[in-house]
Tab-separated table of N, CA, C and O in Angstrom:
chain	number	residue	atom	x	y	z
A	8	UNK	N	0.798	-1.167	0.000
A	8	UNK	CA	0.000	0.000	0.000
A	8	UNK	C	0.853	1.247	0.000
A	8	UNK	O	0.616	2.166	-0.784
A	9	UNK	N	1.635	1.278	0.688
A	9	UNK	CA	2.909	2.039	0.735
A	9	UNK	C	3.387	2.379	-0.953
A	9	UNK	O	3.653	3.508	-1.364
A	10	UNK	N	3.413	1.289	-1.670
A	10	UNK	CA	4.076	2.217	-3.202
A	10	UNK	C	2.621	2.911	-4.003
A	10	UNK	O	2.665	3.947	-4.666
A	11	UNK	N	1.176	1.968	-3.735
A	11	UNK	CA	0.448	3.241	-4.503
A	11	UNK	C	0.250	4.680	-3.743
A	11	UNK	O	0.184	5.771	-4.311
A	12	UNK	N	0.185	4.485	-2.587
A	12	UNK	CA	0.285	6.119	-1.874
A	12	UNK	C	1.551	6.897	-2.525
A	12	UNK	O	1.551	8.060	-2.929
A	13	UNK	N	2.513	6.077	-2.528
A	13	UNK	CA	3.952	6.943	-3.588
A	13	UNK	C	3.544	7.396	-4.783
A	13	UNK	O	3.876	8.460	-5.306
A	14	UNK	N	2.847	6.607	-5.195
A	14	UNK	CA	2.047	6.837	-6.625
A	14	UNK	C	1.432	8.041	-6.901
A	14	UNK	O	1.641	8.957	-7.696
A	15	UNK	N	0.465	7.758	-5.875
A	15	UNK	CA	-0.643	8.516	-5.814
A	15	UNK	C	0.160	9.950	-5.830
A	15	UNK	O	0.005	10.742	-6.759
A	16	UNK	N	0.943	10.188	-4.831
A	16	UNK	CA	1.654	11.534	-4.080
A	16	UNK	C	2.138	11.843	-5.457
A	16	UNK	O	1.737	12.967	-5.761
A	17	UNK	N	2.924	11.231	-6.530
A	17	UNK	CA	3.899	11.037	-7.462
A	17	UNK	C	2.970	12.204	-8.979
A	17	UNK	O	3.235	13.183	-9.676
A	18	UNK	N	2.011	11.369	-8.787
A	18	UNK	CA	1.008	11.940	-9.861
A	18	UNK	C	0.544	12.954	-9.500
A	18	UNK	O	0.047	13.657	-10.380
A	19	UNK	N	0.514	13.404	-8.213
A	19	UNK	CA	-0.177	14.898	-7.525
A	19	UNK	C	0.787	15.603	-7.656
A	19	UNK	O	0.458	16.601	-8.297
A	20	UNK	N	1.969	15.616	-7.346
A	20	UNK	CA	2.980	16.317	-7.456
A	20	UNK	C	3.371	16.328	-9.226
A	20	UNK	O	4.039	17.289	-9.609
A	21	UNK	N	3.064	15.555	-9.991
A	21	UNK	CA	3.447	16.351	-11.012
A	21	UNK	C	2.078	16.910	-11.740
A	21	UNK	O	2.176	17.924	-12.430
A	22	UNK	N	1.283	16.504	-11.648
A	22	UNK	CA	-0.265	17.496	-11.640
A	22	UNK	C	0.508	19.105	-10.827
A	22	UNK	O	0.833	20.068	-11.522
A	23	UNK	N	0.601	19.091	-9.973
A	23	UNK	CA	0.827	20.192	-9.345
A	23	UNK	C	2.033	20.803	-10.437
A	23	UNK	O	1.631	21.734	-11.134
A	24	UNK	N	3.516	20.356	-10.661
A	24	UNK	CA	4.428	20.484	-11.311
A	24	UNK	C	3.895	21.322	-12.805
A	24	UNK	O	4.065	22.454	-13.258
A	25	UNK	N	3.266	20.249	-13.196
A	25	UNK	CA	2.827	20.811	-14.886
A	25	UNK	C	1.934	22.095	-14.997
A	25	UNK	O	2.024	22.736	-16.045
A	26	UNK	N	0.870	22.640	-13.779
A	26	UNK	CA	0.370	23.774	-13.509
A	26	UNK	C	0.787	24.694	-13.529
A	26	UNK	O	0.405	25.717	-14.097
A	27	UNK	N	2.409	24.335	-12.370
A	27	UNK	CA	3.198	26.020	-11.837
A	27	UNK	C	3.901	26.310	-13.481
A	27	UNK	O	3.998	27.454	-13.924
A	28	UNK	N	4.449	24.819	-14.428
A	28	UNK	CA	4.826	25.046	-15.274
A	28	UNK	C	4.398	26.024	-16.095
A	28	UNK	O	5.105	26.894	-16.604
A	29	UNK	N	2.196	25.747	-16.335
A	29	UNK	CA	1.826	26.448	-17.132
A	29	UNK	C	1.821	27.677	-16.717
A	29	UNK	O	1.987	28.511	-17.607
A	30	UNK	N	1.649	28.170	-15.385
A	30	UNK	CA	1.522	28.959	-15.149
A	30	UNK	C	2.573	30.245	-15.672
A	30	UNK	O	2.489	31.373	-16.158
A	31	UNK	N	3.566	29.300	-15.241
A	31	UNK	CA	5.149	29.874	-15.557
A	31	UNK	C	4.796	30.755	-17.106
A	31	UNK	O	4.621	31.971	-17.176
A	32	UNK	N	4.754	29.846	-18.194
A	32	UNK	CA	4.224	29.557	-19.612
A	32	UNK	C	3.254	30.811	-20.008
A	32	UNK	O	3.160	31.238	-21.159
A	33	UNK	N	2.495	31.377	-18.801
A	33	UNK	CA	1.457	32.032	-19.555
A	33	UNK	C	1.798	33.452	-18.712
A	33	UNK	O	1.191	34.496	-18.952
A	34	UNK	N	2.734	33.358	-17.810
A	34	UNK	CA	2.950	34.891	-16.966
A	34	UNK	C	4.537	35.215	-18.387
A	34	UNK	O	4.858	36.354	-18.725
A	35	UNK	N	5.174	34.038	-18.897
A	35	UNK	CA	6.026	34.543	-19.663
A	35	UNK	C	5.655	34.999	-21.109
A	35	UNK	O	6.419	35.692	-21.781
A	36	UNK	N	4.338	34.536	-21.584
A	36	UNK	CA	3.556	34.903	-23.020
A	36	UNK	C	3.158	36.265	-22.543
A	36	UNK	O	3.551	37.226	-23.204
A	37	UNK	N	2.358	36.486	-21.378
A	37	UNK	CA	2.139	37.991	-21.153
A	37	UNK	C	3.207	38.761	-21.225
A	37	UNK	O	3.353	39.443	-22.239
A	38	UNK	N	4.068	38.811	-20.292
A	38	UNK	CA	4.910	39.751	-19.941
A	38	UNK	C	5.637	40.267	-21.881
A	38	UNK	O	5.989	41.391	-22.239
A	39	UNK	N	5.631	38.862	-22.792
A	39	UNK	CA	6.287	38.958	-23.722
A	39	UNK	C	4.888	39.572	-24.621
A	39	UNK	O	4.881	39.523	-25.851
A	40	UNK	N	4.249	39.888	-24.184
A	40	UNK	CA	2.740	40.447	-25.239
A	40	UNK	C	3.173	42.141	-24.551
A	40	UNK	O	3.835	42.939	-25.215
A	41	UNK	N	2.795	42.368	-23.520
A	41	UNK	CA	3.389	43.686	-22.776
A	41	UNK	C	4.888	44.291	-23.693
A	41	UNK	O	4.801	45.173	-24.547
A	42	UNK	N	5.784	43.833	-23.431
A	42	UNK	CA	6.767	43.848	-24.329
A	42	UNK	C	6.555	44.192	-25.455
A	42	UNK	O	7.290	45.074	-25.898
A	43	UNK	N	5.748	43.772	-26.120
A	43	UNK	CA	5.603	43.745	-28.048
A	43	UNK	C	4.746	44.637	-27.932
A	43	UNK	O	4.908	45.409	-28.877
A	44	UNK	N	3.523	45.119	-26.993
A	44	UNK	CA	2.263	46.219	-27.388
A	44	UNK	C	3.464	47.634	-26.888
A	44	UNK	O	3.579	48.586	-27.659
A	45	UNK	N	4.077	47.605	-25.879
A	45	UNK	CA	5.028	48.621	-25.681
A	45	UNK	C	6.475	49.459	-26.843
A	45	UNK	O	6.852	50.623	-26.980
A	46	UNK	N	7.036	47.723	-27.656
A	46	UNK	CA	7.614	48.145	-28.163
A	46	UNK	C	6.473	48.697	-29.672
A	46	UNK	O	6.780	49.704	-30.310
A	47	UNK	N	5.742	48.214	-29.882
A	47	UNK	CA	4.972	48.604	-30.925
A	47	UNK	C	4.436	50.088	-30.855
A	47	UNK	O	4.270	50.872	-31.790
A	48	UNK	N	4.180	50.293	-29.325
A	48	UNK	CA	3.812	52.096	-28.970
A	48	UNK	C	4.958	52.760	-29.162
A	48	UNK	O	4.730	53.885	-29.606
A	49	UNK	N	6.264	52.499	-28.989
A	49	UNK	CA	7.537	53.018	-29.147
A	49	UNK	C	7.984	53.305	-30.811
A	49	UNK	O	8.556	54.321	-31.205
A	50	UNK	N	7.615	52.273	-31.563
A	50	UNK	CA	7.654	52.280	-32.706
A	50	UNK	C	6.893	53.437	-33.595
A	50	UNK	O	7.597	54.038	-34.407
A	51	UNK	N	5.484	53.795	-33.496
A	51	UNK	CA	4.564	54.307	-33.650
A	51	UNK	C	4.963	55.695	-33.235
A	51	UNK	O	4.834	56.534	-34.127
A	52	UNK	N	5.462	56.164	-31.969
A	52	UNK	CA	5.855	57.049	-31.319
A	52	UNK	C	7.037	57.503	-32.567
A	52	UNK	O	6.951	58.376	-33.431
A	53	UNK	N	8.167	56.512	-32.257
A	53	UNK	CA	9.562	56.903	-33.306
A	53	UNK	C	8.902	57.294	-34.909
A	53	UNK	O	9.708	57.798	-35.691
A	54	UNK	N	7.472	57.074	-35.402
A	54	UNK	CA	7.552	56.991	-36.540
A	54	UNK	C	6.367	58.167	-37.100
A	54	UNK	O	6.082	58.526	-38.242
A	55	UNK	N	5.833	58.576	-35.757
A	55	UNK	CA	4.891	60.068	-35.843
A	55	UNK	C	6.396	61.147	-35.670
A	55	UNK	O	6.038	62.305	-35.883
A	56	UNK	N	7.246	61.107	-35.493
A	56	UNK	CA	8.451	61.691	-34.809
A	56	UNK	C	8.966	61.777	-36.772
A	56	UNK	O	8.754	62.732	-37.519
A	57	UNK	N	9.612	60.531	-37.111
A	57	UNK	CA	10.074	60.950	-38.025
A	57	UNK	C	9.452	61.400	-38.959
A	57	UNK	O	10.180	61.910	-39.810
A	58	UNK	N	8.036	61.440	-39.239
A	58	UNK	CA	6.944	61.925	-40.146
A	58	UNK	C	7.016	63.774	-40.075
A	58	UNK	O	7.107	64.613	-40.972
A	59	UNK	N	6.926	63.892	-38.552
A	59	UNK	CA	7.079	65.486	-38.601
A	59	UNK	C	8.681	65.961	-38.821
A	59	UNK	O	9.021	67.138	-38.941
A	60	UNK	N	9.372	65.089	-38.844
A	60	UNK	CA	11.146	65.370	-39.298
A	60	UNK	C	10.507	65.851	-40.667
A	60	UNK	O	10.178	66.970	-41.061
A	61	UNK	N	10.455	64.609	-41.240
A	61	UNK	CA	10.476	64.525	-43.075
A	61	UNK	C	9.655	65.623	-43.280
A	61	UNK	O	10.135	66.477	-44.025
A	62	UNK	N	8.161	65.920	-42.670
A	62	UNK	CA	7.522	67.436	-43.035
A	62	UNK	C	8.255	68.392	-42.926
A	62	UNK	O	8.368	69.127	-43.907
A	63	UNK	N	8.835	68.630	-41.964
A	63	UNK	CA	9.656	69.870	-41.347
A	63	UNK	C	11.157	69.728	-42.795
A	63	UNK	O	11.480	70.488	-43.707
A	64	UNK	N	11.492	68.887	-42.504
A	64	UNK	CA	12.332	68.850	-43.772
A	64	UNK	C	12.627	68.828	-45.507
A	64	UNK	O	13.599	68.900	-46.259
A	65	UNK	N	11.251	68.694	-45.598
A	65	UNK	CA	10.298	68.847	-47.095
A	65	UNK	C	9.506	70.804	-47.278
A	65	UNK	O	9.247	71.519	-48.245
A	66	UNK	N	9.404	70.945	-45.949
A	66	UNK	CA	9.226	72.493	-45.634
A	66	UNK	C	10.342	73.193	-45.866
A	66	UNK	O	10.415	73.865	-46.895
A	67	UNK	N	11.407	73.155	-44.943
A	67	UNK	CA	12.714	73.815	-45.185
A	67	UNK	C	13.541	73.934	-46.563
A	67	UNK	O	14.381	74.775	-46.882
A	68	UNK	N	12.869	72.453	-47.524
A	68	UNK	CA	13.451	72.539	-48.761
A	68	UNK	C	12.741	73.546	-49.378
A	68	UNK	O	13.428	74.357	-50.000
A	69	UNK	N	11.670	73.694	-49.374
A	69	UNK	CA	10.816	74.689	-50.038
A	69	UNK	C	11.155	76.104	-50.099
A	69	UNK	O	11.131	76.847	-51.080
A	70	UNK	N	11.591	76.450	-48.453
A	70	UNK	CA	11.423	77.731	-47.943
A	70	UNK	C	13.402	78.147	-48.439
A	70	UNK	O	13.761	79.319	-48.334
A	71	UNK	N	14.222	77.291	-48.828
A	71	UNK	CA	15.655	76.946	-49.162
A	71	UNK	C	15.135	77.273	-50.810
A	71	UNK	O	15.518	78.328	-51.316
A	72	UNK	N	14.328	76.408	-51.547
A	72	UNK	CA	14.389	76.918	-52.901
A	72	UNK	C	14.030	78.262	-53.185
A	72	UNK	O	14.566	78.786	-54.163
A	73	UNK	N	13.044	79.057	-52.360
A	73	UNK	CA	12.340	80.031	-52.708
A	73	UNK	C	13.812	81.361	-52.487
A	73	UNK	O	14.134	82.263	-53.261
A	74	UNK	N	14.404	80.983	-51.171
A	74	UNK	CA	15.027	81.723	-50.439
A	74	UNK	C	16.368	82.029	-51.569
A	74	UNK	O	16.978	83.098	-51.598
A	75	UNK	N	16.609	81.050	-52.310
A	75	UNK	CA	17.422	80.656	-53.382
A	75	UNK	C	17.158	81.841	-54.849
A	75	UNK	O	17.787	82.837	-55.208
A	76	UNK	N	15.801	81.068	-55.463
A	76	UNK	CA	15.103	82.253	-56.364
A	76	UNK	C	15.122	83.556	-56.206
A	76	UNK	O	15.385	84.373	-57.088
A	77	UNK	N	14.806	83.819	-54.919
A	77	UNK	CA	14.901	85.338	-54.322
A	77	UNK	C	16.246	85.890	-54.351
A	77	UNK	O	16.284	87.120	-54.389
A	78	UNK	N	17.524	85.183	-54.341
A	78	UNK	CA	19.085	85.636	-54.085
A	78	UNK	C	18.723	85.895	-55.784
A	78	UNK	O	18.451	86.995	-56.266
A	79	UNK	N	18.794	84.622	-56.523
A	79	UNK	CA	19.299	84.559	-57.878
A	79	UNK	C	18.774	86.228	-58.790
A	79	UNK	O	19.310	86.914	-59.661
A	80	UNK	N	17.261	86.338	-57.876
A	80	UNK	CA	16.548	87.590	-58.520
A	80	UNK	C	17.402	88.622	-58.141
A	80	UNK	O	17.933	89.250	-59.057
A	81	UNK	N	17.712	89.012	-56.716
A	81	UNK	CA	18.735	89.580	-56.531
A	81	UNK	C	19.689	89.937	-57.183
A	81	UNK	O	19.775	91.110	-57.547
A	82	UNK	N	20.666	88.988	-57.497
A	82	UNK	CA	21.814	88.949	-58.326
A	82	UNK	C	21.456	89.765	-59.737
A	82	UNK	O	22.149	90.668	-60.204
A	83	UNK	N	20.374	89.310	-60.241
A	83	UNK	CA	19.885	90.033	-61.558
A	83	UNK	C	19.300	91.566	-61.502
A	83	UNK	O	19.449	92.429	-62.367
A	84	UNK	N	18.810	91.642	-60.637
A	84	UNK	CA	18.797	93.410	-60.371
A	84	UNK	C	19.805	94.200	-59.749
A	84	UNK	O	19.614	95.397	-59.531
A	85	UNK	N	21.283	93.390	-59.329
A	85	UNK	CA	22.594	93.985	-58.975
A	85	UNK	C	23.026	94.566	-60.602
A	85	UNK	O	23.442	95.706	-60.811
A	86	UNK	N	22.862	93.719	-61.461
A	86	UNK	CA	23.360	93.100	-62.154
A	86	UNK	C	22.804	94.401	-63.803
A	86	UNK	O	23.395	94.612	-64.863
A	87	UNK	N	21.549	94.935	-63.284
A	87	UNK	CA	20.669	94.805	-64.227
A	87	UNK	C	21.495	96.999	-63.815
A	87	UNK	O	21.948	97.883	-64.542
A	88	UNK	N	21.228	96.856	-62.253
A	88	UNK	CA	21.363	98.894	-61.833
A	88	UNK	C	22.893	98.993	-62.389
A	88	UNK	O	23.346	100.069	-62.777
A	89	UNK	N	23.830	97.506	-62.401
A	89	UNK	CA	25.007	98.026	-62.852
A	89	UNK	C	25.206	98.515	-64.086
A	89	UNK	O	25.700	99.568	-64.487
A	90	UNK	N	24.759	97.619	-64.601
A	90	UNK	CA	24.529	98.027	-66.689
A	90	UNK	C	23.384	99.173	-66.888
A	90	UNK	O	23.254	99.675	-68.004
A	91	UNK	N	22.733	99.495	-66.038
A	91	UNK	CA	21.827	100.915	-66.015
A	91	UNK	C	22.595	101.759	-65.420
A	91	UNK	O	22.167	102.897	-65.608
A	92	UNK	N	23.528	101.739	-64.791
A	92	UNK	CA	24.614	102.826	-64.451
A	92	UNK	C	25.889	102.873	-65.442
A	92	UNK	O	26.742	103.756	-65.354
A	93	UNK	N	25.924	101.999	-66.242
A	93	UNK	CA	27.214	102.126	-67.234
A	93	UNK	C	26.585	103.073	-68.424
A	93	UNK	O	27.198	103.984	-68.979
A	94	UNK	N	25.081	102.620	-68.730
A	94	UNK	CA	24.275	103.041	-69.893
A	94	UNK	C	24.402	104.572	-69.226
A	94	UNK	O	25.121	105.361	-69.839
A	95	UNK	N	23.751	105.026	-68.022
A	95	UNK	CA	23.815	106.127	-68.122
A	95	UNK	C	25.313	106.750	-67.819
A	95	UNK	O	25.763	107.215	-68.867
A	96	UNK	N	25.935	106.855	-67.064
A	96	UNK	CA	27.679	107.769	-67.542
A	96	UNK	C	27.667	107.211	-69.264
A	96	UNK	O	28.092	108.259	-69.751
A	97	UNK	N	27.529	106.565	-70.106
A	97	UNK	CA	27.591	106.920	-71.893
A	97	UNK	C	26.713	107.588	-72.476
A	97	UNK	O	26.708	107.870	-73.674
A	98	UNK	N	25.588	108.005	-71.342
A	98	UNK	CA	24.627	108.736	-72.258
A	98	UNK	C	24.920	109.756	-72.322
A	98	UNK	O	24.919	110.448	-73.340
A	99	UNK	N	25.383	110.220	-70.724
A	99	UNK	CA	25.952	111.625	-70.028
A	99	UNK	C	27.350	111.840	-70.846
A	99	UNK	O	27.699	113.012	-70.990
A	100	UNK	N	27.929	111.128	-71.228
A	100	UNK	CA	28.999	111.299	-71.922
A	100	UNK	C	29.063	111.835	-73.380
A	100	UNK	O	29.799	112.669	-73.907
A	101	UNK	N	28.012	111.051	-73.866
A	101	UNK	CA	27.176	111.721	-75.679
A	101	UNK	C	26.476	113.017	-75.247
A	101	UNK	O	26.455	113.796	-76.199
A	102	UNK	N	25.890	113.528	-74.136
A	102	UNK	CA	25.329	114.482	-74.221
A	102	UNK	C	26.634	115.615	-73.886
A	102	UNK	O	26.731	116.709	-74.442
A	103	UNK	N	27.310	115.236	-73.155
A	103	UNK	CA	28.520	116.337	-73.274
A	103	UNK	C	29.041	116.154	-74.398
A	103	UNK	O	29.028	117.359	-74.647
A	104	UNK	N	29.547	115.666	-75.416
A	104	UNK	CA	30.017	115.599	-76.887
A	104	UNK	C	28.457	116.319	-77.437
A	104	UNK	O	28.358	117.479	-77.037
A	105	UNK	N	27.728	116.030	-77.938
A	105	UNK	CA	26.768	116.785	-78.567
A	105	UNK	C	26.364	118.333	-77.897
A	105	UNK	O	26.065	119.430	-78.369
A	106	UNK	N	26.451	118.037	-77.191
A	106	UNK	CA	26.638	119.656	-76.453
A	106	UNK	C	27.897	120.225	-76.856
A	106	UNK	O	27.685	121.352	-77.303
A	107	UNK	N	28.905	119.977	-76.882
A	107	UNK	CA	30.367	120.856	-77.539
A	107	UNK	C	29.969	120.974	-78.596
A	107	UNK	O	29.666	122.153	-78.780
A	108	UNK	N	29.682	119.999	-79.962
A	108	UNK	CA	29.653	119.993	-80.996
A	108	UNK	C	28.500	120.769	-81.880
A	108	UNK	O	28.433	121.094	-83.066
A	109	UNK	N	27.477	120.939	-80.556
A	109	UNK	CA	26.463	121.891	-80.921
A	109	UNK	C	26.126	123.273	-80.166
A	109	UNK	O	24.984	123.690	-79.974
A	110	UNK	N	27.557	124.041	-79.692
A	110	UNK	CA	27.696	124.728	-79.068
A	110	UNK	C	29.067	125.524	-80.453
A	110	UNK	O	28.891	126.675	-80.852
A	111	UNK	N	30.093	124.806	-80.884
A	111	UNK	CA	30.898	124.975	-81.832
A	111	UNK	C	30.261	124.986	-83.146
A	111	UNK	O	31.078	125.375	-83.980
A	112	UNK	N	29.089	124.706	-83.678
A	112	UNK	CA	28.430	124.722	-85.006
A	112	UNK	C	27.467	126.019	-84.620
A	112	UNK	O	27.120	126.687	-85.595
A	113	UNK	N	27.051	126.403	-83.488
A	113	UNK	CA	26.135	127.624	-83.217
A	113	UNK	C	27.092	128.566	-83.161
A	113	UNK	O	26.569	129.573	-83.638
A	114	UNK	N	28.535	128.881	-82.755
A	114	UNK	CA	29.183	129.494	-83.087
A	114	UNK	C	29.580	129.929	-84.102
A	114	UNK	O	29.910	131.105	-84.259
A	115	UNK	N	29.615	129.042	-84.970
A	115	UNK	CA	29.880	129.335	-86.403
A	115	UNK	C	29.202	129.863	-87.424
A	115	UNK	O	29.431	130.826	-88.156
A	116	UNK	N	27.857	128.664	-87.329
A	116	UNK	CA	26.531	129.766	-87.563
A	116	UNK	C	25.951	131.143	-87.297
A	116	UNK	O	25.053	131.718	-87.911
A	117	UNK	N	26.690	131.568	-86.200
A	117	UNK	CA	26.038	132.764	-85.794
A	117	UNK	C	27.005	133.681	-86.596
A	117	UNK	O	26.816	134.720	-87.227
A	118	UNK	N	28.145	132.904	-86.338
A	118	UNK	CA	28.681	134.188	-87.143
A	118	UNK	C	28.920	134.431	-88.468
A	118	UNK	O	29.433	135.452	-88.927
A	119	UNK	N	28.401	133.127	-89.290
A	119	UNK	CA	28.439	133.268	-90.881
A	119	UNK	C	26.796	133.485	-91.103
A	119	UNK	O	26.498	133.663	-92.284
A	120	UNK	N	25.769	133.497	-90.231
A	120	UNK	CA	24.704	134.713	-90.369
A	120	UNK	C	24.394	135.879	-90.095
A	120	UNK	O	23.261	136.361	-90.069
A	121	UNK	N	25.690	136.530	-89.815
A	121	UNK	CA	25.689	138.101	-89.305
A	121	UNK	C	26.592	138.685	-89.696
A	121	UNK	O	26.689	139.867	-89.367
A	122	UNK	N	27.779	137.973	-90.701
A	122	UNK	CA	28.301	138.401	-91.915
A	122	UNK	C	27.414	139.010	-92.705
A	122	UNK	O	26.532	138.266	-93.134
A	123	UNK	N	27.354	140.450	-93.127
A	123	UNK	CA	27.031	141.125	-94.479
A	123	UNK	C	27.143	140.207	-95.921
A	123	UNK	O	27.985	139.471	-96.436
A	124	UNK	N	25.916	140.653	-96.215
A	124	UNK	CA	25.921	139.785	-97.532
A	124	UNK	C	26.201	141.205	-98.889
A	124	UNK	O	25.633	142.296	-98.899
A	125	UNK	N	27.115	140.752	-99.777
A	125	UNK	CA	27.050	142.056	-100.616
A	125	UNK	C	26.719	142.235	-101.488
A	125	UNK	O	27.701	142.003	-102.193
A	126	UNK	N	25.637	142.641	-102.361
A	126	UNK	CA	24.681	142.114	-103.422
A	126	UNK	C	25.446	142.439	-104.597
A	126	UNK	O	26.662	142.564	-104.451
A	127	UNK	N	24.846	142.627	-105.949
A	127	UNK	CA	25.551	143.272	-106.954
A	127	UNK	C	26.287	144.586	-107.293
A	127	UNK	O	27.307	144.897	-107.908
A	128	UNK	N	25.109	145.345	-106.473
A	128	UNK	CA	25.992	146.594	-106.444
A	128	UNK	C	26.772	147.300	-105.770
A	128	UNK	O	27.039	148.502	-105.752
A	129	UNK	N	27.210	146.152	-105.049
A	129	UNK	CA	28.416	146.710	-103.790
A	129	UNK	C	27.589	146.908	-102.570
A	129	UNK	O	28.304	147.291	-101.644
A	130	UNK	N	26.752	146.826	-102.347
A	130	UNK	CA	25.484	146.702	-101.056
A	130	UNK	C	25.297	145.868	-100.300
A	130	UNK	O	24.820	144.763	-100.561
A	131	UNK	N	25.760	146.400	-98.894
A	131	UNK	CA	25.557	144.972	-97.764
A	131	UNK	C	23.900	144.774	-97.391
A	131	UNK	O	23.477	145.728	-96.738
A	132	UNK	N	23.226	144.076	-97.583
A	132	UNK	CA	22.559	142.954	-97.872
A	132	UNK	C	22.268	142.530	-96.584
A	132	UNK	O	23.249	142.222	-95.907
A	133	UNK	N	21.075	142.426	-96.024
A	133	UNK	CA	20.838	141.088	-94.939
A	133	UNK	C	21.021	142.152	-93.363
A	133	UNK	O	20.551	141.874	-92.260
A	134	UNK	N	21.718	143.191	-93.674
A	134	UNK	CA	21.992	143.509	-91.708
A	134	UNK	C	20.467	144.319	-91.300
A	134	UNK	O	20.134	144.387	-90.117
A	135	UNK	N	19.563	144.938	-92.440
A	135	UNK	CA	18.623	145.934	-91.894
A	135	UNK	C	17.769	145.573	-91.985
A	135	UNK	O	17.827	145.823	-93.189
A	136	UNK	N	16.383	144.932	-91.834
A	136	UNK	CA	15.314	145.098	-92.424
A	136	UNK	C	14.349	145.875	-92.864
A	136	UNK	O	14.409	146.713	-91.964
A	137	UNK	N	13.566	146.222	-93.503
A	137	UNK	CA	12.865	147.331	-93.968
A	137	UNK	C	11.662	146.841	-93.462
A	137	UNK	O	11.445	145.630	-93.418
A	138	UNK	N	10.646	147.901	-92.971
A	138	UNK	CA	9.291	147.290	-91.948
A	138	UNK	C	8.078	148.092	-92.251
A	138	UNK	O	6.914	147.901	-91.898
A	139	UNK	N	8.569	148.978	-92.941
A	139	UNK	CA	7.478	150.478	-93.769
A	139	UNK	C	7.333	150.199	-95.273
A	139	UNK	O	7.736	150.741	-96.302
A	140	UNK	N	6.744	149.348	-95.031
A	140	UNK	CA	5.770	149.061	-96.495
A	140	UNK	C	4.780	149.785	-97.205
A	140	UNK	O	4.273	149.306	-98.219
C-alpha cells in the first residue's frame, strides 16, 4: 500500500508540477505580449516623430528653394542697376560731346549769319530790315 500512496503523491505532485509550469508559460507569453504592445507604442511614437522630421524637412526645402530664387533675382537686379549705371555715364557722356559739338556749329553759324551779304551793287545785304511798307 505504501508504493500506490507513492504513486498517488507522485502523480499529484506532477499534476501540481505541470500547472506552476503552465503557469510559468502564460505569466512569460504575457509579460512577452506587454513587451511587443510597448515596443509597438515606441515604434509608432519613433515613426509620428520621423513623419514630422520629413515634413519639417520637405518644408525647409521649399522655404531653401524660394530663399534661393529670391538671391538669384537679386543677383539680376545687382546686375541689371550696374549696366543701367554704365548706360547712363555713356549717355551723359554723348550728351557732353553733342553739347560741344552743338555749341561749336552755333558758333559758327552765328557768325556766318551776321556776316554782311554784298549784293551786286556793292550793297551789304541782310543787316537791316525794312518794316514800312
Amino acid at each position: 500500500m505504501a508504493v500506490a500512496s507513492l504513486s498517488g503523491s507522485q502523480a499529484g505532485g506532477s499534476a501540481l508540477w505541470g500547472q506552476i509550469q503552465q503557469q510559468q508559460a502564460q505569466r512569460n507569453a504575457d509579460q512577452a505580449e506587454q513587451r511587443a504592445r510597448a515596443l509597438a507604442s515606441s515604434a509608432r511614437d519613433a515613426q509620428a516623430v520621423a513623419d514630422r522630421a520629413q515634413e519639417s524637412a520637405r518644408s525647409l526645402q521649399v522655404r531653401s528653394n524660394q530663399a534661393q530664387g529670391e538671391a538669384s533675382e537679386a543677383k539680376r537686379g545687382v546686375a541689371e542697376l550696374s549696366s543701367l549705371g554704365e548706360v547712363q555715364v555713356q549717355l551723359s557722356d554723348l550728351r557732353e560731346q553733342i553739347s560741344t559739338v552743338l555749341k561749336s556749329e552755333s558758333t559758327t553759324n552765328t557768325s556766318a549769319s551776321l556776316a554782311p551779304v554784298v549784293n551786286s551793287f556793292g550793297q551789304e545785304t541782310g543787316t537791316l530790315v525794312n518794316v514800312t511798307a
